[in-house]
mmCIF file of C-alpha atoms and ligand atoms in Angstrom:
data_model
loop_
_atom_site.group_PDB
_atom_site.id
_atom_site.type_symbol
_atom_site.label_atom_id
_atom_site.label_comp_id
_atom_site.label_asym_id
_atom_site.label_seq_id
_atom_site.Cartn_x
_atom_site.Cartn_y
_atom_site.Cartn_z
ATOM 1 C CA UNK A 1 -2.620 -8.546 22.392
ATOM 2 C CA UNK A 2 -0.385 -5.710 23.408
ATOM 3 C CA UNK A 3 -1.270 -3.013 20.858
ATOM 4 C CA UNK A 4 -3.523 -0.284 22.163
ATOM 5 C CA UNK A 5 -6.506 0.570 19.935
ATOM 6 C CA UNK A 6 -6.840 4.357 19.681
ATOM 7 C CA UNK A 7 -10.071 5.966 18.481
ATOM 8 C CA UNK A 8 -9.177 8.103 15.463
ATOM 9 C CA UNK A 9 -12.538 9.839 15.445
ATOM 10 C CA UNK A 10 -11.633 11.893 18.523
ATOM 11 C CA UNK A 11 -9.163 14.781 18.833
ATOM 12 C CA UNK A 12 -7.428 13.053 21.719
ATOM 13 C CA UNK A 13 -6.910 9.981 19.556
ATOM 14 C CA UNK A 14 -5.076 11.843 16.796
ATOM 15 C CA UNK A 15 -2.999 13.689 19.396
ATOM 16 C CA UNK A 16 -2.086 10.516 21.251
ATOM 17 C CA UNK A 17 -0.967 8.831 18.006
ATOM 18 C CA UNK A 18 1.172 11.867 17.153
ATOM 19 C CA UNK A 19 2.695 12.012 20.630
ATOM 20 C CA UNK A 20 3.533 8.304 20.588
ATOM 21 C CA UNK A 21 5.091 8.500 17.116
ATOM 22 C CA UNK A 22 7.256 11.432 18.101
ATOM 23 C CA UNK A 23 8.379 9.498 21.189
ATOM 24 C CA UNK A 24 9.508 6.483 19.151
ATOM 25 C CA UNK A 25 6.495 4.157 19.396
ATOM 26 C CA UNK A 26 5.325 1.953 16.525
ATOM 27 C CA UNK A 27 1.834 3.169 15.652
ATOM 28 C CA UNK A 28 -0.268 1.880 12.750
ATOM 29 C CA UNK A 29 -2.313 4.634 11.152
ATOM 30 C CA UNK A 30 -4.920 4.798 8.417
ATOM 31 C CA UNK A 31 -4.113 6.439 5.101
ATOM 32 C CA UNK A 32 -6.529 6.526 2.149
ATOM 33 C CA UNK A 33 -4.638 3.610 0.532
ATOM 34 C CA UNK A 34 -3.897 1.077 3.309
ATOM 35 C CA UNK A 35 -2.946 1.196 6.997
ATOM 36 C CA UNK A 36 0.723 2.085 7.432
ATOM 37 C CA UNK A 37 3.002 0.951 10.243
ATOM 38 C CA UNK A 38 4.440 4.281 11.323
ATOM 39 C CA UNK A 39 7.632 5.188 13.124
ATOM 40 C CA UNK A 40 9.612 8.397 13.481
ATOM 41 C CA UNK A 41 11.766 8.273 10.325
ATOM 42 C CA UNK A 42 14.600 10.144 12.036
ATOM 43 C CA UNK A 43 14.761 7.682 14.959
ATOM 44 C CA UNK A 44 16.884 4.677 13.957
ATOM 45 C CA UNK A 45 15.673 2.499 16.812
ATOM 46 C CA UNK A 46 12.029 3.120 15.983
ATOM 47 C CA UNK A 47 12.682 2.374 12.285
ATOM 48 C CA UNK A 48 14.564 -0.808 13.148
ATOM 49 C CA UNK A 49 11.514 -2.001 15.077
ATOM 50 C CA UNK A 50 9.399 -1.718 11.894
ATOM 51 C CA UNK A 51 11.573 -4.343 10.212
ATOM 52 C CA UNK A 52 11.426 -6.537 13.310
ATOM 53 C CA UNK A 53 7.632 -6.327 13.602
ATOM 54 C CA UNK A 54 7.032 -6.982 9.901
ATOM 55 C CA UNK A 55 9.724 -9.671 9.683
ATOM 56 C CA UNK A 56 10.811 -7.755 6.592
ATOM 57 C CA UNK A 57 14.251 -8.077 5.030
ATOM 58 C CA UNK A 58 16.000 -4.834 5.828
ATOM 59 C CA UNK A 59 17.122 -4.222 2.253
ATOM 60 C CA UNK A 60 13.664 -2.974 1.375
ATOM 61 C CA UNK A 61 13.394 0.823 1.633
ATOM 62 C CA UNK A 62 10.448 2.543 3.315
ATOM 63 C CA UNK A 63 8.136 5.368 2.256
ATOM 64 C CA UNK A 64 8.526 8.567 4.291
ATOM 65 C CA UNK A 65 5.219 10.331 4.971
ATOM 66 C CA UNK A 66 4.889 14.044 5.662
ATOM 67 C CA UNK A 67 1.859 16.262 6.269
ATOM 68 C CA UNK A 68 2.476 19.100 3.818
ATOM 69 C CA UNK A 69 4.668 20.288 0.917
ATOM 70 C CA UNK A 70 7.013 22.395 3.052
ATOM 71 C CA UNK A 71 7.961 19.281 5.029
ATOM 72 C CA UNK A 72 8.966 17.378 1.878
ATOM 73 C CA UNK A 73 12.118 19.459 1.551
ATOM 74 C CA UNK A 74 13.272 18.358 5.015
ATOM 75 C CA UNK A 75 13.846 14.845 3.689
ATOM 76 C CA UNK A 76 14.204 15.182 -0.103
ATOM 77 C CA UNK A 77 15.077 17.486 -2.981
ATOM 78 C CA UNK A 78 11.848 18.541 -4.659
ATOM 79 C CA UNK A 79 12.821 20.582 -7.757
ATOM 80 C CA UNK A 80 10.979 23.892 -8.128
ATOM 81 C CA UNK A 81 9.856 22.967 -11.644
ATOM 82 C CA UNK A 82 9.674 19.987 -13.979
ATOM 83 C CA UNK A 83 7.790 16.724 -13.785
ATOM 84 C CA UNK A 84 8.413 16.038 -10.076
ATOM 85 C CA UNK A 85 7.035 19.417 -9.046
ATOM 86 C CA UNK A 86 4.112 19.082 -11.443
ATOM 87 C CA UNK A 87 3.156 15.670 -10.023
ATOM 88 C CA UNK A 88 3.534 16.892 -6.444
ATOM 89 C CA UNK A 89 1.343 19.954 -7.061
ATOM 90 C CA UNK A 90 -1.287 18.023 -8.995
ATOM 91 C CA UNK A 91 -1.625 14.854 -6.913
ATOM 92 C CA UNK A 92 -0.498 15.549 -3.345
ATOM 93 C CA UNK A 93 -2.089 14.960 -0.948
ATOM 94 C CA UNK A 94 -3.040 11.630 -2.482
ATOM 95 C CA UNK A 95 -2.230 8.012 -3.374
ATOM 96 C CA UNK A 96 1.065 8.866 -5.098
ATOM 97 C CA UNK A 97 4.621 8.188 -3.903
ATOM 98 C CA UNK A 98 7.521 10.009 -5.546
ATOM 99 C CA UNK A 99 11.103 8.743 -5.539
ATOM 100 C CA UNK A 100 13.267 11.827 -5.038
ATOM 101 C CA UNK A 101 16.908 12.507 -4.235
ATOM 102 C CA UNK A 102 17.318 12.223 -0.488
ATOM 103 C CA UNK A 103 18.624 14.662 2.109
ATOM 104 C CA UNK A 104 21.418 13.385 4.409
ATOM 105 C CA UNK A 105 19.176 13.602 7.496
ATOM 106 C CA UNK A 106 17.280 10.454 6.385
ATOM 107 C CA UNK A 107 18.822 7.356 8.011
ATOM 108 C CA UNK A 108 20.252 4.670 5.705
ATOM 109 C CA UNK A 109 17.929 2.147 7.284
ATOM 110 C CA UNK A 110 14.971 4.030 5.770
ATOM 111 C CA UNK A 111 16.409 4.187 2.243
ATOM 112 C CA UNK A 112 18.429 0.937 2.310
ATOM 113 C CA UNK A 113 21.434 3.085 1.602
ATOM 114 C CA UNK A 114 20.033 4.370 -1.722
ATOM 115 C CA UNK A 115 20.644 8.000 -2.647
ATOM 116 C CA UNK A 116 16.908 8.388 -3.182
ATOM 117 C CA UNK A 117 13.955 8.398 -0.797
ATOM 118 C CA UNK A 118 10.296 7.552 -1.341
ATOM 119 C CA UNK A 119 7.994 10.355 -0.162
ATOM 120 C CA UNK A 120 4.237 10.707 0.121
ATOM 121 C CA UNK A 121 1.711 13.205 1.468
ATOM 122 C CA UNK A 122 -1.319 11.015 2.209
ATOM 123 C CA UNK A 123 -4.773 12.116 1.142
ATOM 124 C CA UNK A 124 -6.559 10.976 4.316
ATOM 125 C CA UNK A 125 -7.046 14.031 6.505
ATOM 126 C CA UNK A 126 -6.602 12.030 9.736
ATOM 127 C CA UNK A 127 -3.176 10.850 8.556
ATOM 128 C CA UNK A 128 -2.129 14.406 7.676
ATOM 129 C CA UNK A 129 -3.404 15.656 11.013
ATOM 130 C CA UNK A 130 -1.257 13.100 12.847
ATOM 131 C CA UNK A 131 1.772 13.846 10.664
ATOM 132 C CA UNK A 132 1.472 17.584 11.207
ATOM 133 C CA UNK A 133 0.989 17.158 14.965
ATOM 134 C CA UNK A 134 3.927 14.748 15.199
ATOM 135 C CA UNK A 135 6.092 17.291 13.390
ATOM 136 C CA UNK A 136 8.574 14.606 12.310
ATOM 137 C CA UNK A 137 8.594 12.619 9.055
ATOM 138 C CA UNK A 138 7.034 9.190 9.514
ATOM 139 C CA UNK A 139 8.410 6.074 7.819
ATOM 140 C CA UNK A 140 5.571 3.652 7.161
ATOM 141 C CA UNK A 141 5.324 0.462 5.144
ATOM 142 C CA UNK A 142 1.961 -1.257 4.869
ATOM 143 C CA UNK A 143 1.066 -2.576 8.342
ATOM 144 C CA UNK A 144 1.126 -6.286 7.534
ATOM 145 C CA UNK A 145 3.629 -9.064 7.964
ATOM 146 C CA UNK A 146 6.089 -9.325 5.084
ATOM 147 C CA UNK A 147 4.493 -10.859 1.967
ATOM 148 C CA UNK A 148 0.930 -10.993 3.264
ATOM 149 C CA UNK A 149 -2.141 -8.944 2.347
ATOM 150 C CA UNK A 150 -2.077 -5.229 3.166
ATOM 151 C CA UNK A 151 -4.528 -4.086 5.877
ATOM 152 C CA UNK A 152 -7.460 -1.816 5.061
ATOM 153 C CA UNK A 153 -9.019 -1.801 8.558
ATOM 154 C CA UNK A 154 -7.642 -1.463 12.105
ATOM 155 C CA UNK A 155 -8.809 -5.015 12.815
ATOM 156 C CA UNK A 156 -6.667 -6.338 9.927
ATOM 157 C CA UNK A 157 -3.651 -4.674 11.554
ATOM 158 C CA UNK A 158 -4.427 -6.196 14.947
ATOM 159 C CA UNK A 159 -4.930 -9.636 13.394
ATOM 160 C CA UNK A 160 -1.440 -9.575 11.888
ATOM 161 C CA UNK A 161 0.690 -7.391 14.142
ATOM 162 C CA UNK A 162 -1.329 -6.938 17.366
ATOM 163 C CA UNK A 163 1.407 -8.481 19.504
ATOM 164 C CA UNK A 164 4.312 -6.666 17.926
ATOM 165 C CA UNK A 165 3.412 -2.978 17.833
ATOM 166 C CA UNK A 166 2.453 -0.305 20.374
ATOM 167 C CA UNK A 167 -0.811 1.072 19.001
ATOM 168 C CA UNK A 168 -3.277 1.227 16.117
ATOM 169 C CA UNK A 169 -5.147 4.416 15.299
ATOM 170 C CA UNK A 170 -8.598 3.345 14.102
ATOM 171 C CA UNK A 171 -9.906 5.669 11.408
ATOM 172 C CA UNK A 172 -12.280 3.183 9.773
ATOM 173 C CA UNK A 173 -11.805 1.386 6.443
ATOM 174 C CA UNK A 174 -9.432 2.872 3.836
ATOM 175 C CA UNK A 175 -11.156 4.669 0.965
ATOM 176 C CA UNK A 176 -8.811 3.637 -1.874
ATOM 177 C CA UNK A 177 -7.841 0.159 -0.663
ATOM 178 C CA UNK A 178 -4.674 -0.478 -2.711
ATOM 179 C CA UNK A 179 -1.215 1.000 -2.113
ATOM 180 C CA UNK A 180 0.002 4.231 -3.668
ATOM 181 C CA UNK A 181 1.293 4.457 -7.235
ATOM 182 C CA UNK A 182 5.090 4.870 -7.158
ATOM 183 C CA UNK A 183 6.789 7.124 -9.718
ATOM 184 C CA UNK A 184 10.564 7.520 -9.789
ATOM 185 C CA UNK A 185 11.344 11.115 -10.707
ATOM 186 C CA UNK A 186 14.942 11.023 -9.522
ATOM 187 C CA UNK A 187 16.438 10.168 -12.920
ATOM 188 C CA UNK A 188 16.150 11.247 -16.544
ATOM 189 C CA UNK A 189 12.676 9.964 -17.394
ATOM 190 C CA UNK A 190 9.778 9.552 -14.956
ATOM 191 C CA UNK A 191 9.274 5.826 -14.395
ATOM 192 C CA UNK A 192 6.389 3.951 -12.791
ATOM 193 C CA UNK A 193 7.688 1.398 -10.231
ATOM 194 C CA UNK A 194 4.340 0.251 -8.821
ATOM 195 C CA UNK A 195 0.795 0.526 -10.114
ATOM 196 C CA UNK A 196 -1.479 1.757 -7.352
ATOM 197 C CA UNK A 197 -4.316 3.961 -6.223
ATOM 198 C CA UNK A 198 -3.656 6.780 -8.698
ATOM 199 C CA UNK A 199 -4.364 5.610 -12.255
ATOM 200 C CA UNK A 200 -1.461 5.799 -14.696
ATOM 201 C CA UNK A 201 -3.804 7.387 -17.259
ATOM 202 C CA UNK A 202 -4.453 10.262 -14.844
ATOM 203 C CA UNK A 203 -0.725 10.789 -14.324
ATOM 204 C CA UNK A 204 0.074 10.650 -18.042
ATOM 205 C CA UNK A 205 -2.727 13.070 -18.874
ATOM 206 C CA UNK A 206 -0.860 15.551 -16.705
ATOM 207 C CA UNK A 207 2.834 15.003 -17.484
ATOM 208 C CA UNK A 208 2.917 12.953 -20.678
ATOM 209 C CA UNK A 209 4.099 9.401 -21.028
ATOM 210 C CA UNK A 210 5.819 7.648 -18.156
ATOM 211 C CA UNK A 211 8.389 4.857 -18.563
ATOM 212 C CA UNK A 212 7.313 1.360 -17.559
ATOM 213 C CA UNK A 213 9.423 0.089 -14.662
ATOM 214 C CA UNK A 214 7.051 -2.354 -12.954
ATOM 215 C CA UNK A 215 8.763 -5.700 -12.663
ATOM 216 C CA UNK A 216 7.849 -9.092 -11.377
ATOM 217 C CA UNK A 217 11.077 -10.773 -10.293
ATOM 218 C CA UNK A 218 12.075 -13.905 -8.433
ATOM 219 C CA UNK A 219 15.048 -12.142 -6.786
ATOM 220 C CA UNK A 220 14.238 -8.465 -6.802
ATOM 221 C CA UNK A 221 15.777 -5.402 -5.142
ATOM 222 C CA UNK A 222 12.470 -4.599 -3.478
ATOM 223 C CA UNK A 223 9.770 -6.964 -2.172
ATOM 224 C CA UNK A 224 7.076 -4.963 -3.985
ATOM 225 C CA UNK A 225 8.652 -6.480 -7.106
ATOM 226 C CA UNK A 226 8.594 -10.020 -5.727
ATOM 227 C CA UNK A 227 6.716 -12.513 -7.827
ATOM 228 C CA UNK A 228 4.880 -13.797 -4.755
ATOM 229 C CA UNK A 229 3.594 -10.988 -2.538
ATOM 230 C CA UNK A 230 0.280 -9.717 -1.150
ATOM 231 C CA UNK A 231 -0.639 -13.387 -0.831
ATOM 232 C CA UNK A 232 -3.420 -15.204 1.034
ATOM 233 C CA UNK A 233 -2.673 -18.661 2.528
ATOM 234 C CA UNK A 234 -5.358 -20.257 0.351
ATOM 235 C CA UNK A 235 -3.991 -20.952 -3.159
ATOM 236 C CA UNK A 236 -5.273 -18.325 -5.562
ATOM 237 C CA UNK A 237 -5.454 -18.453 -9.336
ATOM 238 C CA UNK A 238 -6.466 -16.009 -12.009
ATOM 239 C CA UNK A 239 -8.846 -17.634 -14.469
ATOM 240 C CA UNK A 240 -8.120 -17.431 -18.180
ATOM 241 C CA UNK A 241 -10.777 -16.547 -20.729
ATOM 242 C CA UNK A 242 -12.855 -19.570 -21.768
ATOM 243 C CA UNK A 243 -11.905 -21.707 -18.756
ATOM 244 C CA UNK A 244 -14.287 -24.291 -17.347
ATOM 245 C CA UNK A 245 -15.494 -23.620 -13.850
ATOM 246 C CA UNK A 246 -15.058 -26.328 -11.210
ATOM 247 C CA UNK A 247 -17.950 -26.918 -8.840
ATOM 248 C CA UNK A 248 -16.023 -27.698 -5.677
ATOM 249 C CA UNK A 249 -14.894 -26.392 -2.368
ATOM 250 C CA UNK A 250 -13.571 -23.267 -4.017
ATOM 251 C CA UNK A 251 -14.395 -19.583 -3.787
ATOM 252 C CA UNK A 252 -14.893 -17.325 -6.800
ATOM 253 C CA UNK A 253 -14.002 -13.640 -6.893
ATOM 254 C CA UNK A 254 -15.302 -11.499 -9.743
ATOM 255 C CA UNK A 255 -13.387 -8.222 -9.868
ATOM 256 C CA UNK A 256 -15.754 -6.246 -12.090
ATOM 257 C CA UNK A 257 -19.288 -7.174 -13.012
ATOM 258 C CA UNK A 258 -21.424 -10.189 -12.147
ATOM 259 C CA UNK A 259 -20.499 -13.863 -11.913
ATOM 260 C CA UNK A 260 -21.349 -15.747 -15.128
ATOM 261 C CA UNK A 261 -24.197 -18.291 -15.128
ATOM 262 C CA UNK A 262 -21.769 -21.204 -15.613
ATOM 263 C CA UNK A 263 -20.004 -20.328 -12.346
ATOM 264 C CA UNK A 264 -22.985 -21.264 -10.193
ATOM 265 C CA UNK A 265 -21.198 -24.252 -8.637
ATOM 266 C CA UNK A 266 -18.803 -22.332 -6.416
ATOM 267 C CA UNK A 267 -19.222 -22.648 -2.646
ATOM 268 C CA UNK A 268 -18.799 -18.912 -2.222
ATOM 269 C CA UNK A 269 -18.969 -16.121 -4.776
ATOM 270 C CA UNK A 270 -17.796 -12.572 -4.206
ATOM 271 C CA UNK A 271 -18.452 -9.748 -6.671
ATOM 272 C CA UNK A 272 -16.138 -6.834 -5.840
ATOM 273 C CA UNK A 273 -18.153 -4.416 -7.944
ATOM 274 C CA UNK A 274 -21.308 -5.789 -9.574
ATOM 275 C CA UNK A 275 -21.561 -2.534 -11.581
ATOM 276 C CA UNK A 276 -18.026 -2.993 -12.902
ATOM 277 C CA UNK A 277 -16.551 0.035 -11.136
ATOM 278 C CA UNK A 278 -12.790 -0.548 -10.702
ATOM 279 C CA UNK A 279 -12.451 2.086 -7.980
ATOM 280 C CA UNK A 280 -15.018 0.241 -5.885
ATOM 281 C CA UNK A 281 -13.369 -3.111 -6.669
ATOM 282 C CA UNK A 282 -9.959 -1.800 -5.492
ATOM 283 C CA UNK A 283 -11.473 -0.564 -2.237
ATOM 284 C CA UNK A 284 -12.839 -4.022 -1.449
ATOM 285 C CA UNK A 285 -10.056 -6.231 -2.864
ATOM 286 C CA UNK A 286 -7.819 -6.820 0.182
ATOM 287 C CA UNK A 287 -10.644 -7.129 2.728
ATOM 288 C CA UNK A 288 -12.372 -9.735 0.541
ATOM 289 C CA UNK A 289 -9.147 -11.691 0.028
ATOM 290 C CA UNK A 290 -8.694 -11.800 3.806
ATOM 291 C CA UNK A 291 -12.301 -12.829 4.416
ATOM 292 C CA UNK A 292 -12.169 -15.621 1.848
ATOM 293 C CA UNK A 293 -8.776 -16.739 3.164
ATOM 294 C CA UNK A 294 -10.441 -17.247 6.547
ATOM 295 C CA UNK A 295 -13.067 -19.633 5.170
ATOM 296 C CA UNK A 296 -10.607 -22.508 4.731
ATOM 297 C CA UNK A 297 -11.632 -23.247 1.121
ATOM 298 C CA UNK A 298 -9.494 -25.404 -1.175
ATOM 299 C CA UNK A 299 -8.735 -22.478 -3.427
ATOM 300 C CA UNK A 300 -9.728 -19.031 -4.614
ATOM 301 C CA UNK A 301 -10.431 -18.459 -8.321
ATOM 302 C CA UNK A 302 -10.509 -14.939 -9.679
ATOM 303 C CA UNK A 303 -12.083 -13.506 -12.803
ATOM 304 C CA UNK A 304 -9.914 -10.460 -13.538
ATOM 305 C CA UNK A 305 -10.688 -7.143 -15.158
ATOM 306 C CA UNK A 306 -9.554 -4.716 -17.821
ATOM 307 C CA UNK A 307 -5.889 -3.663 -17.651
ATOM 308 C CA UNK A 308 -6.704 0.029 -17.267
ATOM 309 C CA UNK A 309 -7.215 2.590 -14.533
ATOM 310 C CA UNK A 310 -7.162 0.962 -11.096
ATOM 311 C CA UNK A 311 -7.475 -2.375 -12.917
ATOM 312 C CA UNK A 312 -3.701 -2.259 -13.409
ATOM 313 C CA UNK A 313 -3.058 -2.167 -9.641
ATOM 314 C CA UNK A 314 -5.717 -4.816 -8.984
ATOM 315 C CA UNK A 315 -4.277 -7.222 -11.586
ATOM 316 C CA UNK A 316 -0.721 -6.580 -10.358
ATOM 317 C CA UNK A 317 -1.705 -7.581 -6.785
ATOM 318 C CA UNK A 318 -3.667 -10.607 -8.000
ATOM 319 C CA UNK A 319 -0.807 -11.871 -10.205
ATOM 320 C CA UNK A 320 1.595 -11.655 -7.281
ATOM 321 C CA UNK A 321 -0.920 -13.333 -4.968
ATOM 322 C CA UNK A 322 -1.245 -16.138 -7.526
ATOM 323 C CA UNK A 323 2.504 -16.579 -8.142
HETATM 324 O O1 TXA B 401 0.082 3.313 -0.071
HETATM 325 C C1 TXA B 401 1.232 3.109 0.302
HETATM 326 O O2 TXA B 401 2.215 3.387 -0.387
HETATM 327 C C2 TXA B 401 1.412 2.493 1.704
HETATM 328 C C3 TXA B 401 0.921 3.536 2.722
HETATM 329 C C4 TXA B 401 1.131 3.102 4.134
HETATM 330 O O3 TXA B 401 1.552 4.762 2.466
HETATM 331 N N1 TXA B 401 2.770 2.122 1.939
HETATM 332 C C5 TXA B 401 3.353 1.068 1.316
HETATM 333 O O4 TXA B 401 4.645 0.817 1.751
HETATM 334 O O5 TXA B 401 2.810 0.396 0.487
HETATM 335 P P1 TXA B 401 5.433 -0.520 1.425
HETATM 336 O O6 TXA B 401 6.668 -0.434 2.260
HETATM 337 O O7 TXA B 401 4.580 -1.690 1.643
HETATM 338 O O8 TXA B 401 5.857 -0.364 -0.067
HETATM 339 C C6 TXA B 401 6.792 0.626 -0.418
HETATM 340 C C7 TXA B 401 7.442 0.309 -1.736
HETATM 341 C C8 TXA B 401 8.341 -0.903 -1.658
HETATM 342 O O9 TXA B 401 8.089 -1.747 -2.757
HETATM 343 C C9 TXA B 401 9.742 -0.290 -1.749
HETATM 344 O O10 TXA B 401 10.642 -1.144 -2.362
HETATM 345 C C10 TXA B 401 9.494 0.952 -2.581
HETATM 346 O O11 TXA B 401 8.262 1.425 -2.103
HETATM 347 N N2 TXA B 401 10.526 1.978 -2.319
HETATM 348 C C11 TXA B 401 10.748 2.657 -1.181
HETATM 349 N N3 TXA B 401 11.800 3.483 -1.302
HETATM 350 C C12 TXA B 401 12.258 3.351 -2.567
HETATM 351 C C13 TXA B 401 13.335 3.947 -3.318
HETATM 352 N N4 TXA B 401 14.160 4.864 -2.789
HETATM 353 N N5 TXA B 401 13.476 3.562 -4.601
HETATM 354 C C14 TXA B 401 12.653 2.632 -5.160
HETATM 355 N N6 TXA B 401 11.620 2.041 -4.500
HETATM 356 C C15 TXA B 401 11.428 2.386 -3.223
HETATM 357 MG MG1 MG B 402 3.674 -3.561 1.580
#
């Protein structure tokens, strides 16, 4: 294990993470959504190491993280009015990524040569502290190997990437637990590209209806659109309504509410939110998938949830995990 574990609950920890990032190290850091694998976005070598560590195809563009609104304009064009500005003012800092027109300073490796760049001001105060101390924009994908489950604790990061990165800043478990919602505001109509930690309903209540651009593709432009993604090693399936439950060496996950009586036969049962709270279920989703994956069961069955609020992001991740 070569990654150094840095205590994010101390001042020195945040400062060390910032210093290392500025110097070109690969440092995983906690945001409110998932842990990101950070590198100085303006340092090509550091960014190239992200792709190496994740074993990620380099055509997939990265999200650039900054600590405050003034810093956004260093990397992207944020219009002074209109939908983009409205979303930025209403939901940053927070679990929202905006696709904006890029500034030339952003390396092609970060944007995959697109004329747009993904930008986010994270809600977690520790992340913003590090970003503001570092003083440079930080490119950060989720800190997991390509295609696998995103990390929501420092230990998850170490389990997957401990030998390939320089440090992990431990700020405890992530509060939201699924990745940010991505809205493309670079074109004519605002378009959702990924369901995530900010509910679409909340966004639409603010700026009106948003075009649907979430795709599940076999050969996509971006791995977030891949049919199979966010996947455990244990085969996972989403149960249909009215299915019969097998009583075998399988695990059952219930996203919202309690496991039905007829599902007593499962070896292991996990209720993500017995009260049916989708925010709580999202927070626990990835950690539970990892835990169950470690049990070596024959399969994982999942009883899904309503396609609304954070349920959209949860079902999106589960469908890709099941593909
Ligand atoms: O919550 C999150 O968004 C986390 C934390 C660390 O911020 N980050 C994250 O990054 O999930 P990643 O790399 O795993 O997913 C970023 C997604 C990818 O699907 C990528 O294709 C898309 O953002 N993306 C990045 N730049 C883009 C662009 N210019 N246009 C369209 N999609 C873009
Ligand atoms: Mg990812």
